[in-house]
């Protein structure tokens, strides 16, 4: 579930407000968007991909994870880790042309 | 200002099927508008996952793929329909490559088509939809259809981000609203509340295959990550480490049965070392939950659970008249998981390849038909006297009843006549007694319609399941474990307060031959 909008990283573009399919965020009059409807989050991680500033952190638990702290996520290098793994950069797609899933499917048992 | 506009074709939905429908409708030369509950590009079951897609470059290959599939379908699917779907998906994927979607190149130097990185795919499709001239309204959930003398004439809903309402008059509508996961926390769940089923039945359509709504996906610990692919290489064990033997049964059945005795653990023991990096690069969201939890799933055991995938990786949906994707309600068409995939995949899950191909094929067909219908109707529809067709709104408390009846393995995954009757009584009580007040606005109105759609979908699923007094594929009746040849045909269902079973006179294969 979405746990963190990092105020230090956020550039206040409100792209997450626009792209979240569950409408979890609210734009704030000033500052970073708010996680306004956390319980609606579907833990799809897509907001992380679209965030141009790697300012969002979605915990993998589908229910709320109250112990997630920004300092720990920062220290563990997890901001933007999904986007980097995918090859997306600054909120823009990339990496599909280098996807080696054909190796996985070729090796699948059965 | 509330949005009030006139279009020719209105597409409701924001996943792959909606995007293909919108592009194809626009190609017929009519005005097309798309409204989605979420955001075209991230909405739906596909966008978060990564998706194998049925693809065979040759006609013979497509026929062989269809025959292999139908042989496993438990007698409900048919080969010509599967071939037809594969052919149209082949056209669509060829088009996607020609548009410049960045398919990877395999070791043989060939473009590798049968896998779509869905976050990228849907980002790409959004741009194609807009380039086709389609007007797109994100965060504009449709709450009800507008119908004039039995002919669909538009829809209305809310603009959830600014608390406005909208009404769009249209000569034809494509429902591409996805399936229903009964409130389960799986990828795409936010939009998958069965809204299209409810709107279609309110307008007079029939559903089919709703009893095939018992597909469950394995997820690691408490995540929403229902990615099935890697479990081909997993071993499963009980809490004390006793292995759960692979006796050749369906993996989900093994896990479901073991879960009734206690916790179940998995480990990706059998992933070849050479593939670990490919998984990391090619399927990052499989490993992401483990990386974030600090678990090495190739070496450490981790607990798993089963999450309900309802009619998404299940099968049921709006019954179609054929490849027009017509619903029997004039002006109303359906595509993707909103439509029944029974003829394609029978009583087993179409999750992955078949459903992905189906989204393309049915999207194209529905868009084409809706465009043709709109051209035929012309501007005449704009002056019709039309009425809102939405009937039922429920208090969101009904969602709690739906979850309690539809998610537990001992109610939905394994069924008996007795439990189905009891669940139907509870769902019927919710349907009758949890009506919410009229006049709700904004997100409260949306929630009340979602509650109604989920409750109605649950009732249709279990009423069809009660009628089908046999076991077939994912429909597992503990009190009727054998297949009954009399049921080798679709079961339809319609109606709201009073549901009606609709049995086709002839099995599909005979109907096609005649």
PDB file of C-alpha atoms in Angstrom, chain A residues 12-94:
ATOM      1  CA  UNK A  12       4.829  18.956  -6.805  1.00  0.00           C
ATOM      2  CA  UNK A  13       3.948  18.017 -10.394  1.00  0.00           C
ATOM      3  CA  UNK A  14       0.802  16.154  -9.210  1.00  0.00           C
ATOM      4  CA  UNK A  15       1.303  13.425 -11.818  1.00  0.00           C
ATOM      5  CA  UNK A  16       0.497  10.830  -9.143  1.00  0.00           C
ATOM      6  CA  UNK A  17      -2.844  12.548  -8.565  1.00  0.00           C
ATOM      7  CA  UNK A  18      -3.541  12.207 -12.274  1.00  0.00           C
ATOM      8  CA  UNK A  19      -2.378   8.645 -12.933  1.00  0.00           C
ATOM      9  CA  UNK A  20      -3.423   6.733  -9.805  1.00  0.00           C
ATOM     10  CA  UNK A  21      -6.237   4.435 -10.998  1.00  0.00           C
ATOM     11  CA  UNK A  22      -7.708   4.355  -7.503  1.00  0.00           C
ATOM     12  CA  UNK A  23      -7.636   8.132  -6.989  1.00  0.00           C
ATOM     13  CA  UNK A  24      -5.680   7.796  -3.779  1.00  0.00           C
ATOM     14  CA  UNK A  25      -3.971  11.204  -3.800  1.00  0.00           C
ATOM     15  CA  UNK A  26      -5.234  14.739  -3.399  1.00  0.00           C
ATOM     16  CA  UNK A  27      -3.323  17.716  -4.735  1.00  0.00           C
ATOM     17  CA  UNK A  28      -2.411  20.109  -1.945  1.00  0.00           C
ATOM     18  CA  UNK A  29      -2.732  23.896  -2.288  1.00  0.00           C
ATOM     19  CA  UNK A  30       0.969  24.088  -1.554  1.00  0.00           C
ATOM     20  CA  UNK A  31       3.438  21.267  -1.188  1.00  0.00           C
ATOM     21  CA  UNK A  32       3.431  17.564  -1.949  1.00  0.00           C
ATOM     22  CA  UNK A  33       0.199  15.687  -2.723  1.00  0.00           C
ATOM     23  CA  UNK A  34      -1.561  14.061   0.194  1.00  0.00           C
ATOM     24  CA  UNK A  35      -2.330  10.367   0.574  1.00  0.00           C
ATOM     25  CA  UNK A  36      -6.006  11.069   1.045  1.00  0.00           C
ATOM     26  CA  UNK A  37      -7.578   7.636   0.544  1.00  0.00           C
ATOM     27  CA  UNK A  38      -4.865   5.160   1.483  1.00  0.00           C
ATOM     28  CA  UNK A  39      -7.252   2.271   1.929  1.00  0.00           C
ATOM     29  CA  UNK A  40      -8.248   2.485  -1.756  1.00  0.00           C
ATOM     30  CA  UNK A  41      -4.658   1.766  -2.868  1.00  0.00           C
ATOM     31  CA  UNK A  42      -4.395  -1.437  -4.918  1.00  0.00           C
ATOM     32  CA  UNK A  43      -0.626  -1.807  -4.388  1.00  0.00           C
ATOM     33  CA  UNK A  44       0.069  -1.772  -8.137  1.00  0.00           C
ATOM     34  CA  UNK A  45       3.286   0.297  -7.852  1.00  0.00           C
ATOM     35  CA  UNK A  46       2.390   2.220 -11.029  1.00  0.00           C
ATOM     36  CA  UNK A  47       2.558   5.592  -9.256  1.00  0.00           C
ATOM     37  CA  UNK A  48       6.213   4.861  -8.530  1.00  0.00           C
ATOM     38  CA  UNK A  49       6.859   4.321 -12.232  1.00  0.00           C
ATOM     39  CA  UNK A  50       5.147   7.548 -13.272  1.00  0.00           C
ATOM     40  CA  UNK A  51       6.737   9.713 -10.555  1.00  0.00           C
ATOM     41  CA  UNK A  52       9.484  11.799 -12.206  1.00  0.00           C
ATOM     42  CA  UNK A  53      11.218  12.417  -8.875  1.00  0.00           C
ATOM     43  CA  UNK A  54      11.217   8.923  -7.311  1.00  0.00           C
ATOM     44  CA  UNK A  55       9.357  10.474  -4.400  1.00  0.00           C
ATOM     45  CA  UNK A  56       6.810   7.716  -3.754  1.00  0.00           C
ATOM     46  CA  UNK A  57       7.094   4.490  -1.801  1.00  0.00           C
ATOM     47  CA  UNK A  58       4.558   1.686  -1.999  1.00  0.00           C
ATOM     48  CA  UNK A  59       4.991  -1.036   0.592  1.00  0.00           C
ATOM     49  CA  UNK A  60       4.411  -4.529  -0.780  1.00  0.00           C
ATOM     50  CA  UNK A  61       1.849  -5.413   1.899  1.00  0.00           C
ATOM     51  CA  UNK A  62      -1.676  -4.945   0.573  1.00  0.00           C
ATOM     52  CA  UNK A  63      -2.789  -3.721   3.973  1.00  0.00           C
ATOM     53  CA  UNK A  64      -1.444  -0.734   5.832  1.00  0.00           C
ATOM     54  CA  UNK A  65       2.173  -1.012   7.077  1.00  0.00           C
ATOM     55  CA  UNK A  66       2.429   1.603   9.811  1.00  0.00           C
ATOM     56  CA  UNK A  67       6.117   1.075  10.548  1.00  0.00           C
ATOM     57  CA  UNK A  68       7.463   2.270   7.213  1.00  0.00           C
ATOM     58  CA  UNK A  69       9.694   5.312   7.775  1.00  0.00           C
ATOM     59  CA  UNK A  70      11.054   7.576   5.092  1.00  0.00           C
ATOM     60  CA  UNK A  71      14.577   7.635   6.540  1.00  0.00           C
ATOM     61  CA  UNK A  72      14.774   3.835   6.353  1.00  0.00           C
ATOM     62  CA  UNK A  73      13.502   3.739   2.768  1.00  0.00           C
ATOM     63  CA  UNK A  74      16.014   6.409   1.798  1.00  0.00           C
ATOM     64  CA  UNK A  75      18.849   4.609   3.550  1.00  0.00           C
ATOM     65  CA  UNK A  76      17.919   1.314   1.869  1.00  0.00           C
ATOM     66  CA  UNK A  77      17.914   3.001  -1.548  1.00  0.00           C
ATOM     67  CA  UNK A  78      14.328   1.912  -2.217  1.00  0.00           C
ATOM     68  CA  UNK A  79      12.967   5.186  -3.592  1.00  0.00           C
ATOM     69  CA  UNK A  80      12.623   4.603  -7.336  1.00  0.00           C
ATOM     70  CA  UNK A  81      13.902   1.024  -7.125  1.00  0.00           C
ATOM     71  CA  UNK A  82      10.991  -0.388  -9.136  1.00  0.00           C
ATOM     72  CA  UNK A  83      11.375   2.223 -11.877  1.00  0.00           C
ATOM     73  CA  UNK A  84      15.091   1.508 -12.110  1.00  0.00           C
ATOM     74  CA  UNK A  85      14.453  -2.235 -12.321  1.00  0.00           C
ATOM     75  CA  UNK A  86      11.940  -1.657 -15.122  1.00  0.00           C
ATOM     76  CA  UNK A  87      14.086   0.832 -16.987  1.00  0.00           C
ATOM     77  CA  UNK A  88      11.645   3.710 -16.613  1.00  0.00           C
ATOM     78  CA  UNK A  89      13.346   7.056 -16.098  1.00  0.00           C
ATOM     79  CA  UNK A  90      11.909  10.303 -14.743  1.00  0.00           C
ATOM     80  CA  UNK A  91       8.382   8.982 -15.161  1.00  0.00           C
ATOM     81  CA  UNK A  92       8.873   7.926 -18.784  1.00  0.00           C
ATOM     82  CA  UNK A  93       8.696   4.341 -20.079  1.00  0.00           C
ATOM     83  CA  UNK A  94      11.808   2.438 -21.008  1.00  0.00           C
TER      84      UNK A  94
END
